[in-house]
Amino acid sequence: MRGKVVRAKSEDTRKAILDAAEKLFSQAGFHGVSMRAIAVEAAVPQGLLHYHFGNKEGLFDAVLARRVVPLVERRVALLERRLAEARGGRPSIEAIVDAFFRPLMELGREEAGIHYSRLIAMVVNATDPRSRDLTRRYFDTMAKNYIAAIRQALPGLDEADAAWGYYFLMGAGIVSIARSGRIEDLSEGACRADDIDAVLARVVPYCAAGLRGIAGAAEINADITRSSLGRKRHA
Amino acid sequence: MRGKVVRAKSEDTRKAILDAAEKLFSQAGFHGVSMRAIAVEAAVPQGLLHYHFGNKEGLFDAVLARRVVPLVERRVALLERRLAEARGGRPSIEAIVDAFFRPLMELGREEAGIHYSRLIAMVVNATDPRSRDLTRRYFDTMAKNYIAAIRQALPGLDEADAAWGYYFLMGAGIVSIARSGRIEDLSEGACRADDIDAVLARVVPYCAAGLRGIAGAAEINADITRSSLGRKRHA
DNA sequence: GTCTATATTTAGATAGAC
DNA sequence: GTCTATCTAAATATAGAC
C-alpha cells in the first residue's frame, strides 16, 4: 500500500513535468526551451527531469509518445467505422476526410490538447532527422490506411496522386492545429482557430473537393495524353 | 575606387553570413543554430556577425528581409496580370491559385531558395511573437489581395469563407515548400517534393477545387438556413 | 571592416545528501 | 524518489588590436 502511494506521487511528478514540457515545447520548439524553464513551469527540481527522462531528447520523445497512440487509434477506428458504414458501396470522400480531421481537432477542446496538437504541427512539418523519425514512427501506418481509403472513395486516383492528396490534407491539418493566429489576422478577428466546428465545416469540404479536383485533373491529364498519343499515331 | 572595392568586400561578407544563416536557420530554427555555427559555415570570424547585424535577432530578420520583397512583388504582379487577363469576365480560380504557388515554388529551383522557402514555412506556421510579427509585416498586404481575388473568382464566397480558403491554401503551400521528406515517405519514393512541376500540377487543382468546395458548402448551408427559416415561418 | 581574445550568462547534465 | 549544489560545455555578446 505504501508502494502504491509512492508510485502515485512519482506519477504525479512525471505528469507535471510532461505537462510543462508539452506546453513550453509547443510554444518555442525543442531548442527554444531549457530544462530549467521546464522545471520551473512544472514546479519541480531540475534534477527530477533527468531522473525520470534521462535527457532532453528523452523528455521530448516522452511528451510526444504520451498522447500519440490514443490519438492515432481514434483516427483509425473512426476511419474503419466510416468504411464499414459504406458497406457494399464506396465510402464518401467527405466521410474519410472528416475521420482524419475530427479526432485531431477535438484535441483542441482542452488546454493540454492545444499544446499537444501545436507540437504535432511543428514536428510533422520539420526537416530535422529527429522530427522525421518521430513522424515516421508514429504516423506512417495511419497515413497508409488513409491513402488506401482515399483511393477506395476515389478510384480514379492513382497511388501517387492519392499520396499528394494526403500530403495537402496534412497541410490543411497543420495550419488548423498550429493556432498561429494567422486566421485571426487574415479575417480581422471574424474567424477563429479555436472554433473547432467552424474549422471542420470548412476544412472538410475544402479537402474533399480538393481530392476530387486532383482526381479530375488526373483524368484530364490522362485524356490529353491519350488524345496526343492518338494524334502521334496518326501523324 | 578603393572605397568601392572595400564596399564590395563588405557586401561579400554580408552575403556569406546571410547565406550561411539562411541555410542553418532553415534546418533547425532560430534557437537550433548558434552564432558560432553560422560563423563557421560562412567561414568568417564570429565578431563580424555582430558587427554587421547587431545580434542574433537582427541577423534572423535580415535573412528573412533579403528575399521577401522580390518574392511578394512577383506574386502580386502575377496575380494582377491574371486579373487583367480576365478583363470583362471573372478570373478563373485556377489562375489565381497558380499565381499564389508558382513564384513560391520556383524558389525551390535554387539551393538558396530551398533554404529560404523552408524558413518561410517555419515562420508563417510558428506561434511565437517574433514569427507572428514577421508574418504580418511581410505577408498581410499580399494575403488581403489574394483573398479579394479569390472572392472575385468565386463571388459565392463571403469574406470569412474566403479567409478560411486562403488559410488552407497556405497550408498546402507550407507543406509544399517545407520539404520535410514526408511526401517521399508517403509515396515510398514515387513522389518528390523537388519536382516542382509535379507539385504544381497537383496543388493547383487541389486548392482550386477546394475553394470551390467551400463555396459549394456555403451555398448548401445557406439553403438549409433559408429552408429552415421558411419552415419556422410556417410553424 | 576585419579578426582575436575574452567577458558573461546560460545551457544540459551529474553527484551525493536525504 | 526527491532535492540542492555544482561541474563542464556552450551560448551570446563585446573589447580592442590591426
Coordinates of C-alpha atoms (C1' of nucleotides) in Angstrom, one line a residue:
Chain A
M1 CA 0.0 0.0 0.0
R2 CA 2.8 2.4 0.8
G3 CA 4.4 1.4 -2.5
K4 CA 1.2 2.4 -4.3
V5 CA 1.2 5.8 -2.7
V6 CA 4.9 6.4 -3.6
R7 CA 4.2 5.2 -7.1
A8 CA 1.3 7.6 -7.3
K9 CA 3.5 10.5 -6.2
S10 CA 6.0 9.6 -8.8
E11 CA 3.3 9.5 -11.5
D12 CA 2.2 12.9 -10.4
T13 CA 5.7 14.2 -10.8
R14 CA 6.1 12.7 -14.2
K15 CA 2.8 14.2 -15.3
A16 CA 3.7 17.6 -14.0
I17 CA 6.9 17.5 -16.0
L18 CA 5.3 16.2 -19.1
D19 CA 2.6 18.9 -19.0
A20 CA 5.1 21.6 -18.5
A21 CA 7.3 20.3 -21.3
E22 CA 4.4 19.9 -23.6
K23 CA 3.3 23.5 -23.1
L24 CA 6.7 25.0 -23.5
F25 CA 8.0 22.9 -26.4
S26 CA 4.8 23.6 -28.3
Q27 CA 5.5 27.3 -28.0
A28 CA 9.2 27.5 -28.8
G29 CA 10.3 24.1 -30.1
F30 CA 12.9 21.7 -28.9
H31 CA 15.8 24.2 -28.8
G32 CA 13.8 27.1 -27.7
V33 CA 13.1 25.8 -24.2
S34 CA 15.6 25.0 -21.5
M35 CA 15.4 22.1 -19.0
R36 CA 15.5 24.8 -16.3
A37 CA 12.4 26.6 -17.7
I38 CA 10.5 23.3 -17.8
A39 CA 11.4 22.5 -14.2
V40 CA 10.2 25.9 -13.1
E41 CA 7.0 25.6 -15.0
A42 CA 6.4 22.1 -13.5
A43 CA 7.5 23.4 -10.1
V44 CA 9.9 20.5 -9.5
P45 CA 13.7 20.5 -9.1
Q46 CA 15.6 20.3 -12.3
G47 CA 17.3 17.1 -11.3
L48 CA 14.0 15.2 -11.5
L49 CA 13.7 15.8 -15.2
H50 CA 16.9 13.9 -15.7
Y51 CA 16.0 11.2 -13.2
H52 CA 12.7 10.5 -14.9
F53 CA 13.6 11.1 -18.6
G54 CA 17.3 10.8 -18.9
N55 CA 18.0 13.8 -21.0
K56 CA 16.2 16.5 -23.0
E57 CA 15.6 14.3 -26.0
G58 CA 14.1 11.5 -23.8
L59 CA 11.8 14.1 -22.4
F60 CA 10.7 15.4 -25.8
D61 CA 10.1 11.9 -27.0
A62 CA 8.1 11.1 -23.9
V63 CA 5.9 14.2 -24.4
L64 CA 5.1 13.1 -27.9
A65 CA 4.6 9.4 -27.1
R66 CA 2.2 10.1 -24.2
R67 CA -0.8 11.1 -26.4
V68 CA 0.1 9.7 -29.8
V69 CA -1.2 6.2 -29.5
P70 CA -4.7 7.0 -28.4
L71 CA -4.9 9.8 -31.0
V72 CA -3.9 7.5 -33.8
E73 CA -6.2 4.8 -32.6
R74 CA -9.2 7.1 -32.5
R75 CA -8.5 8.3 -36.0
V76 CA -8.0 4.8 -37.4
A77 CA -11.1 3.4 -35.6
L78 CA -13.2 6.3 -37.0
L79 CA -11.9 5.6 -40.4
E80 CA -12.7 1.9 -40.1
R81 CA -16.2 2.7 -38.9
R82 CA -16.8 5.0 -41.9
L83 CA -15.6 2.4 -44.3
A84 CA -17.8 -0.2 -42.6
E85 CA -20.8 2.1 -42.8
A86 CA -20.3 2.3 -46.6
R87 CA -20.6 -1.5 -46.9
G88 CA -21.4 -2.5 -50.4
G89 CA -20.9 0.9 -52.0
R90 CA -18.0 3.3 -51.9
P91 CA -17.3 5.4 -48.9
S92 CA -17.8 9.1 -49.5
I93 CA -14.6 11.1 -49.5
E94 CA -16.2 13.6 -47.1
A95 CA -16.6 10.8 -44.5
I96 CA -12.9 9.9 -44.8
V97 CA -11.7 13.4 -44.6
D98 CA -13.9 14.0 -41.7
A99 CA -12.5 11.0 -39.9
F100 CA -9.0 12.4 -40.5
F101 CA -9.7 15.8 -39.0
R102 CA -12.3 15.3 -36.3
P103 CA -10.3 13.5 -33.6
L104 CA -7.3 15.7 -34.4
M105 CA -9.4 18.9 -34.0
E106 CA -11.1 17.6 -30.9
L107 CA -7.8 17.7 -29.1
G108 CA -8.2 21.5 -29.2
R109 CA -11.1 21.4 -26.8
E110 CA -8.7 21.0 -23.9
E111 CA -5.8 23.3 -22.9
A112 CA -3.3 20.4 -22.9
G113 CA -4.6 19.2 -26.3
I114 CA -4.0 22.6 -27.8
H115 CA -0.4 22.4 -26.8
Y116 CA -0.1 18.8 -27.9
S117 CA -1.6 19.5 -31.3
R118 CA 0.6 22.5 -31.8
L119 CA 3.6 20.3 -31.2
I120 CA 2.4 17.8 -33.7
A121 CA 2.1 20.6 -36.3
M122 CA 5.7 21.6 -35.6
V123 CA 7.1 18.1 -35.7
V124 CA 5.4 16.7 -38.8
N125 CA 6.5 19.7 -40.9
A126 CA 10.0 20.0 -39.6
T127 CA 13.1 18.9 -41.6
D128 CA 15.5 17.7 -38.9
P129 CA 16.1 14.0 -38.5
R130 CA 14.6 13.7 -35.0
S131 CA 11.3 15.1 -36.2
R132 CA 11.3 13.0 -39.4
D133 CA 12.0 9.8 -37.3
L134 CA 9.2 10.6 -34.9
T135 CA 6.7 11.4 -37.7
R136 CA 7.5 8.1 -39.5
R137 CA 7.4 6.1 -36.3
Y138 CA 4.0 7.4 -35.2
F139 CA 2.1 8.3 -38.3
D140 CA 3.2 6.2 -41.2
T141 CA 0.8 3.3 -40.7
M142 CA -2.1 5.6 -40.2
A143 CA -1.2 7.6 -43.3
K144 CA -1.1 4.4 -45.4
N145 CA -4.5 3.5 -44.2
Y146 CA -5.9 6.9 -45.1
I147 CA -4.3 6.9 -48.5
A148 CA -5.8 3.5 -49.2
A149 CA -9.2 4.7 -48.0
I150 CA -9.0 7.8 -50.2
R151 CA -8.3 5.5 -53.2
Q152 CA -11.3 3.5 -52.3
A153 CA -13.5 6.6 -52.3
L154 CA -12.0 7.9 -55.4
P155 CA -10.8 5.0 -57.6
G156 CA -9.8 7.5 -60.3
L157 CA -6.8 8.5 -58.1
D158 CA -3.6 6.5 -58.7
E159 CA -1.2 5.8 -55.8
A160 CA 0.9 8.9 -56.5
D161 CA -2.0 11.3 -56.7
A162 CA -3.5 9.9 -53.6
A163 CA -0.2 10.5 -51.8
W164 CA -0.1 14.1 -53.0
G165 CA -3.7 14.5 -51.9
Y166 CA -3.0 13.2 -48.4
Y167 CA 0.0 15.5 -48.3
F168 CA -2.1 18.5 -48.9
L169 CA -4.7 17.2 -46.5
M170 CA -1.9 17.2 -43.9
G171 CA -1.1 20.8 -44.9
A172 CA -4.6 21.9 -44.0
G173 CA -4.3 19.9 -40.8
I174 CA -1.0 21.5 -39.9
V175 CA -2.3 25.1 -40.2
S176 CA -5.6 24.2 -38.5
I177 CA -3.9 22.8 -35.3
A178 CA -1.0 25.2 -35.2
R179 CA -3.1 28.1 -34.0
S180 CA -0.6 30.6 -35.2
G181 CA -3.0 33.5 -35.0
R182 CA -2.9 33.7 -38.8
I183 CA -6.6 33.1 -39.5
E184 CA -7.5 35.8 -36.9
D185 CA -5.2 38.2 -38.7
L186 CA -6.4 37.3 -42.2
S187 CA -10.1 37.7 -41.2
E188 CA -9.5 40.6 -38.8
G189 CA -10.9 38.6 -36.0
A190 CA -14.0 37.3 -37.8
C191 CA -12.7 33.7 -38.0
R192 CA -11.2 31.9 -35.0
A193 CA -8.9 28.9 -34.9
D194 CA -10.4 27.9 -31.6
D195 CA -13.9 27.5 -33.1
I196 CA -13.5 23.8 -33.9
D197 CA -16.9 23.4 -35.5
A198 CA -16.2 26.3 -37.8
V199 CA -12.9 24.8 -38.9
L200 CA -14.4 21.4 -39.5
A201 CA -17.2 23.0 -41.5
R202 CA -14.7 24.5 -43.9
V203 CA -11.7 22.2 -43.9
V204 CA -13.7 19.0 -44.7
P205 CA -15.5 20.4 -47.8
Y206 CA -12.2 22.0 -48.9
C207 CA -10.1 18.9 -48.7
A208 CA -12.8 16.6 -50.0
A209 CA -13.3 18.8 -53.0
G210 CA -9.6 19.2 -53.4
L211 CA -9.1 15.4 -53.6
R212 CA -11.9 15.2 -56.2
G213 CA -10.1 18.0 -58.0
I214 CA -6.9 16.1 -58.2
A215 CA -8.8 13.1 -59.5
G216 CA -10.5 15.3 -62.1
A217 CA -7.1 16.8 -63.1
A218 CA -5.6 13.3 -63.4
E219 CA -8.5 12.3 -65.7
I220 CA -8.0 15.4 -67.8
N221 CA -4.3 14.7 -68.0
A222 CA -5.0 11.1 -69.0
D223 CA -7.3 12.4 -71.7
I224 CA -4.7 14.8 -73.0
T225 CA -2.1 12.0 -73.0
R226 CA -4.5 9.6 -74.8
S227 CA -5.5 12.1 -77.4
S228 CA -1.9 13.3 -78.0
L229 CA -0.8 9.7 -78.3
G230 CA -3.7 9.2 -80.7
R231 CA -2.5 12.2 -82.7
K232 CA 1.0 11.0 -82.7
R233 CA -0.2 7.7 -84.1
H234 CA -2.0 9.4 -86.9
A235 CA 1.0 11.7 -87.7
Chain B
M1 CA 37.7 53.3 -56.5
R2 CA 39.3 51.9 -53.4
G3 CA 36.1 52.7 -51.5
K4 CA 34.2 50.7 -54.0
V5 CA 36.5 47.7 -53.6
V6 CA 36.2 47.9 -49.8
R7 CA 32.4 48.2 -50.2
A8 CA 32.3 45.2 -52.4
K9 CA 34.3 43.1 -49.9
S10 CA 31.9 44.1 -47.1
E11 CA 29.0 43.1 -49.3
D12 CA 30.6 39.7 -49.9
T13 CA 31.0 39.2 -46.2
R14 CA 27.4 40.1 -45.5
K15 CA 26.2 37.8 -48.3
A16 CA 28.3 34.9 -47.0
I17 CA 26.9 35.4 -43.5
L18 CA 23.3 35.7 -44.8
D19 CA 23.7 32.6 -46.9
A20 CA 25.1 30.5 -44.1
A21 CA 22.4 31.8 -41.6
E22 CA 19.6 31.1 -44.1
K23 CA 20.8 27.5 -44.6
L24 CA 21.2 26.7 -40.9
F25 CA 18.2 28.6 -39.6
S26 CA 16.0 26.7 -42.2
Q27 CA 17.3 23.4 -40.9
A28 CA 17.0 23.9 -37.2
G29 CA 15.1 27.1 -36.5
F30 CA 16.1 30.2 -34.6
H31 CA 17.1 28.6 -31.4
G32 CA 18.6 25.5 -33.0
V33 CA 21.5 27.3 -34.5
S34 CA 24.4 29.1 -32.8
M35 CA 26.1 32.3 -34.0
R36 CA 29.3 30.2 -33.8
A37 CA 27.9 27.6 -36.2
I38 CA 26.8 30.3 -38.6
A39 CA 30.3 31.9 -38.5
V40 CA 31.9 28.6 -39.2
E41 CA 29.5 27.9 -42.1
A42 CA 30.2 31.3 -43.5
A43 CA 33.9 31.0 -42.9
V44 CA 34.1 34.4 -41.2
P45 CA 35.1 35.4 -37.7
Q46 CA 32.2 35.4 -35.3
G47 CA 32.7 39.0 -34.4
L48 CA 31.7 40.0 -37.9
L49 CA 28.2 38.6 -37.4
H50 CA 27.6 41.1 -34.6
Y51 CA 29.3 43.9 -36.4
H52 CA 27.0 43.6 -39.4
F53 CA 23.8 42.5 -37.9
G54 CA 23.9 43.6 -34.2
N55 CA 22.6 40.4 -32.6
K56 CA 21.1 37.1 -33.5
E57 CA 17.6 38.5 -34.0
G58 CA 18.9 41.2 -36.3
L59 CA 20.6 38.5 -38.3
F60 CA 17.4 36.4 -38.5
D61 CA 15.3 39.4 -39.6
A62 CA 17.9 40.3 -42.2
V63 CA 17.8 36.8 -43.6
L64 CA 14.0 37.0 -44.0
A65 CA 14.0 40.5 -45.3
R66 CA 16.6 39.9 -48.0
R67 CA 14.3 37.9 -50.3
V68 CA 10.8 38.7 -49.1
V69 CA 10.2 41.9 -51.1
P70 CA 11.0 40.5 -54.5
L71 CA 9.1 37.3 -53.7
V72 CA 5.9 39.2 -52.7
E73 CA 6.2 41.5 -55.6
R74 CA 6.4 38.6 -58.1
R75 CA 3.4 37.0 -56.6
V76 CA 1.3 40.2 -56.5
A77 CA 2.4 41.1 -60.1
L78 CA 1.4 37.7 -61.3
L79 CA -1.9 38.0 -59.6
E80 CA -2.6 41.4 -61.1
R81 CA -1.7 40.1 -64.6
R82 CA -4.1 37.2 -64.1
L83 CA -6.8 39.5 -63.1
A84 CA -6.1 41.8 -66.0
E85 CA -6.2 38.9 -68.4
A86 CA -9.7 38.1 -67.2
R87 CA -10.9 41.7 -68.1
G88 CA -14.6 41.8 -68.5
G89 CA -15.3 38.3 -67.1
R90 CA -14.3 36.7 -63.9
P91 CA -10.8 35.3 -63.4
S92 CA -10.6 31.6 -63.1
I93 CA -9.9 30.4 -59.5
E94 CA -7.1 28.2 -61.0
A95 CA -5.3 31.2 -62.4
I96 CA -5.3 32.9 -59.0
V97 CA -4.2 29.8 -57.1
D98 CA -1.5 29.2 -59.7
A99 CA -0.3 32.8 -59.2
F100 CA -0.1 32.2 -55.5
F101 CA 2.0 29.0 -55.8
R102 CA 4.2 29.4 -58.9
P103 CA 6.6 32.1 -57.7
L104 CA 6.8 30.4 -54.3
M105 CA 7.6 27.0 -55.7
E106 CA 10.0 28.5 -58.3
L107 CA 12.2 29.5 -55.3
G108 CA 12.9 25.8 -55.0
R109 CA 14.9 25.6 -58.2
E110 CA 17.9 27.0 -56.5
E111 CA 19.7 25.8 -53.4
A112 CA 19.4 29.1 -51.6
G113 CA 15.8 29.3 -52.5
I114 CA 15.1 25.9 -51.0
H115 CA 16.5 27.1 -47.7
Y116 CA 14.6 30.3 -47.8
S117 CA 11.3 28.7 -48.6
R118 CA 11.8 26.2 -45.8
L119 CA 12.4 29.1 -43.5
I120 CA 9.1 30.8 -44.6
A121 CA 7.2 27.6 -44.0
M122 CA 8.6 27.6 -40.5
V123 CA 7.9 31.2 -39.7
V124 CA 4.4 31.5 -41.0
N125 CA 3.2 28.5 -39.1
A126 CA 5.0 29.3 -35.8
T127 CA 3.3 30.6 -32.8
D128 CA 5.9 32.8 -31.1
P129 CA 5.5 36.5 -31.3
R130 CA 8.6 37.1 -33.4
S131 CA 7.3 34.8 -36.1
R132 CA 3.9 36.3 -36.0
D133 CA 5.2 39.8 -36.3
L134 CA 7.4 38.9 -39.3
T135 CA 4.5 37.1 -41.0
R136 CA 2.2 40.1 -40.5
R137 CA 4.7 42.6 -41.6
Y138 CA 5.7 40.8 -44.8
F139 CA 2.6 38.9 -45.9
D140 CA -0.5 40.6 -44.7
T141 CA -0.9 43.0 -47.7
M142 CA -0.4 40.2 -50.2
A143 CA -2.8 38.0 -48.4
K144 CA -5.5 40.6 -48.5
N145 CA -5.0 41.0 -52.2
Y146 CA -5.3 37.2 -52.7
I147 CA -8.4 36.9 -50.6
A148 CA -10.0 39.7 -52.6
A149 CA -9.1 38.0 -55.8
I150 CA -10.5 34.7 -54.6
R151 CA -13.8 36.4 -53.9
Q152 CA -13.7 37.9 -57.4
A153 CA -13.3 34.5 -58.9
L154 CA -15.9 32.9 -56.6
P155 CA -18.5 35.5 -55.7
G156 CA -20.4 32.9 -53.7
L157 CA -17.7 33.0 -51.0
D158 CA -18.2 35.5 -48.2
E159 CA -15.3 37.3 -46.5
A160 CA -15.0 34.7 -43.8
D161 CA -15.1 31.7 -46.1
A162 CA -12.5 33.3 -48.4
A163 CA -10.2 33.8 -45.4
W164 CA -10.6 30.1 -44.4
G165 CA -9.9 29.1 -48.0
Y166 CA -6.8 31.2 -48.1
Y167 CA -5.7 29.7 -44.8
F168 CA -5.9 26.2 -46.2
L169 CA -4.2 27.3 -49.4
M170 CA -1.4 28.5 -47.1
G171 CA -1.4 25.0 -45.5
A172 CA -0.8 23.3 -48.8
G173 CA 1.9 25.9 -49.5
I174 CA 3.6 25.3 -46.2
V175 CA 4.0 21.5 -46.7
S176 CA 4.9 22.0 -50.3
I177 CA 7.9 24.3 -49.5
A178 CA 8.9 22.6 -46.3
R179 CA 10.5 19.6 -48.0
S180 CA 10.2 17.6 -44.8
G181 CA 10.7 14.3 -46.7
R182 CA 7.1 13.4 -45.9
I183 CA 5.8 13.0 -49.5
E184 CA 8.8 10.7 -50.2
D185 CA 7.9 8.6 -47.2
L186 CA 4.2 8.5 -48.0
S187 CA 4.7 7.5 -51.6
E188 CA 7.7 5.3 -51.0
G189 CA 9.8 7.5 -53.2
A190 CA 7.4 7.7 -56.1
C191 CA 6.6 11.4 -55.5
R192 CA 9.2 14.0 -54.8
A193 CA 9.0 17.4 -53.3
D194 CA 11.8 18.7 -55.5
D195 CA 9.7 18.0 -58.6
I196 CA 8.2 21.5 -58.8
D197 CA 6.1 20.8 -61.9
A198 CA 4.6 17.7 -60.3
V199 CA 3.7 19.7 -57.1
L200 CA 2.1 22.5 -59.1
A201 CA 0.2 20.0 -61.3
R202 CA -1.4 18.7 -58.1
V203 CA -1.6 21.5 -55.7
V204 CA -3.3 23.9 -58.1
P205 CA -6.2 21.6 -59.0
Y206 CA -6.5 20.6 -55.3
C207 CA -6.7 24.1 -53.9
A208 CA -8.8 25.5 -56.7
A209 CA -11.3 22.6 -56.3
G210 CA -11.1 23.1 -52.5
L211 CA -12.1 26.7 -52.7
R212 CA -15.0 25.8 -55.0
G213 CA -15.9 23.2 -52.4
I214 CA -16.1 25.7 -49.6
A215 CA -18.2 27.9 -51.8
G216 CA -20.5 25.0 -52.6
A217 CA -20.7 24.0 -48.9
A218 CA -21.6 27.7 -48.1
E219 CA -24.4 27.6 -50.6
I220 CA -25.7 24.4 -49.2
N221 CA -25.6 25.8 -45.7
A222 CA -27.4 28.9 -46.9
D223 CA -30.1 26.8 -48.5
I224 CA -30.5 24.9 -45.3
T225 CA -30.8 28.1 -43.3
R226 CA -33.3 29.5 -45.8
S227 CA -35.4 26.4 -45.8
S228 CA -35.3 26.0 -42.0
L229 CA -36.2 29.7 -41.7
G230 CA -39.0 29.1 -44.1
R231 CA -40.2 26.2 -42.0
K232 CA -40.1 28.2 -38.9
R233 CA -42.2 30.9 -40.5
H234 CA -44.8 28.3 -41.4
A235 CA -44.7 26.7 -38.0
Chain C
dG1 C1' 35.9 46.4 -41.9
dT2 C1' 38.3 42.6 -40.1
dC3 C1' 40.0 39.4 -36.6
dT4 C1' 41.4 37.5 -31.9
dA5 C1' 40.6 37.1 -27.3
dT6 C1' 37.6 37.1 -23.8
dA7 C1' 33.8 38.5 -20.6
dT8 C1' 29.4 36.9 -19.0
dT9 C1' 25.4 34.2 -19.0
dT10 C1' 23.1 30.1 -19.6
dA11 C1' 22.8 25.6 -21.2
dG12 C1' 22.5 20.3 -20.2
dA13 C1' 23.9 17.1 -17.1
dT14 C1' 25.6 14.9 -12.6
dA15 C1' 26.9 13.9 -7.6
dG16 C1' 25.6 13.0 -3.4
dA17 C1' 22.8 14.1 0.9
dC18 C1' 18.3 12.9 2.4
Chain D
dG1 C1' 12.2 9.3 -5.5
dT2 C1' 13.4 13.9 -4.2
dC3 C1' 16.2 18.0 -3.8
dT4 C1' 20.5 21.0 -3.6
dA5 C1' 24.7 22.2 -5.2
dT6 C1' 27.7 22.2 -8.8
dC7 C1' 30.5 20.7 -12.9
dT8 C1' 31.6 21.5 -17.7
dA9 C1' 30.5 23.0 -22.1
dA10 C1' 28.4 26.1 -25.0
dA11 C1' 25.9 30.2 -25.8
dT12 C1' 25.6 35.5 -27.0
dA13 C1' 28.0 39.4 -27.0
dT14 C1' 31.9 42.7 -26.5
dA15 C1' 36.7 45.0 -26.3
dG16 C1' 40.4 46.3 -28.5
dA17 C1' 44.4 45.5 -31.8
dC18 C1' 45.1 45.9 -36.6

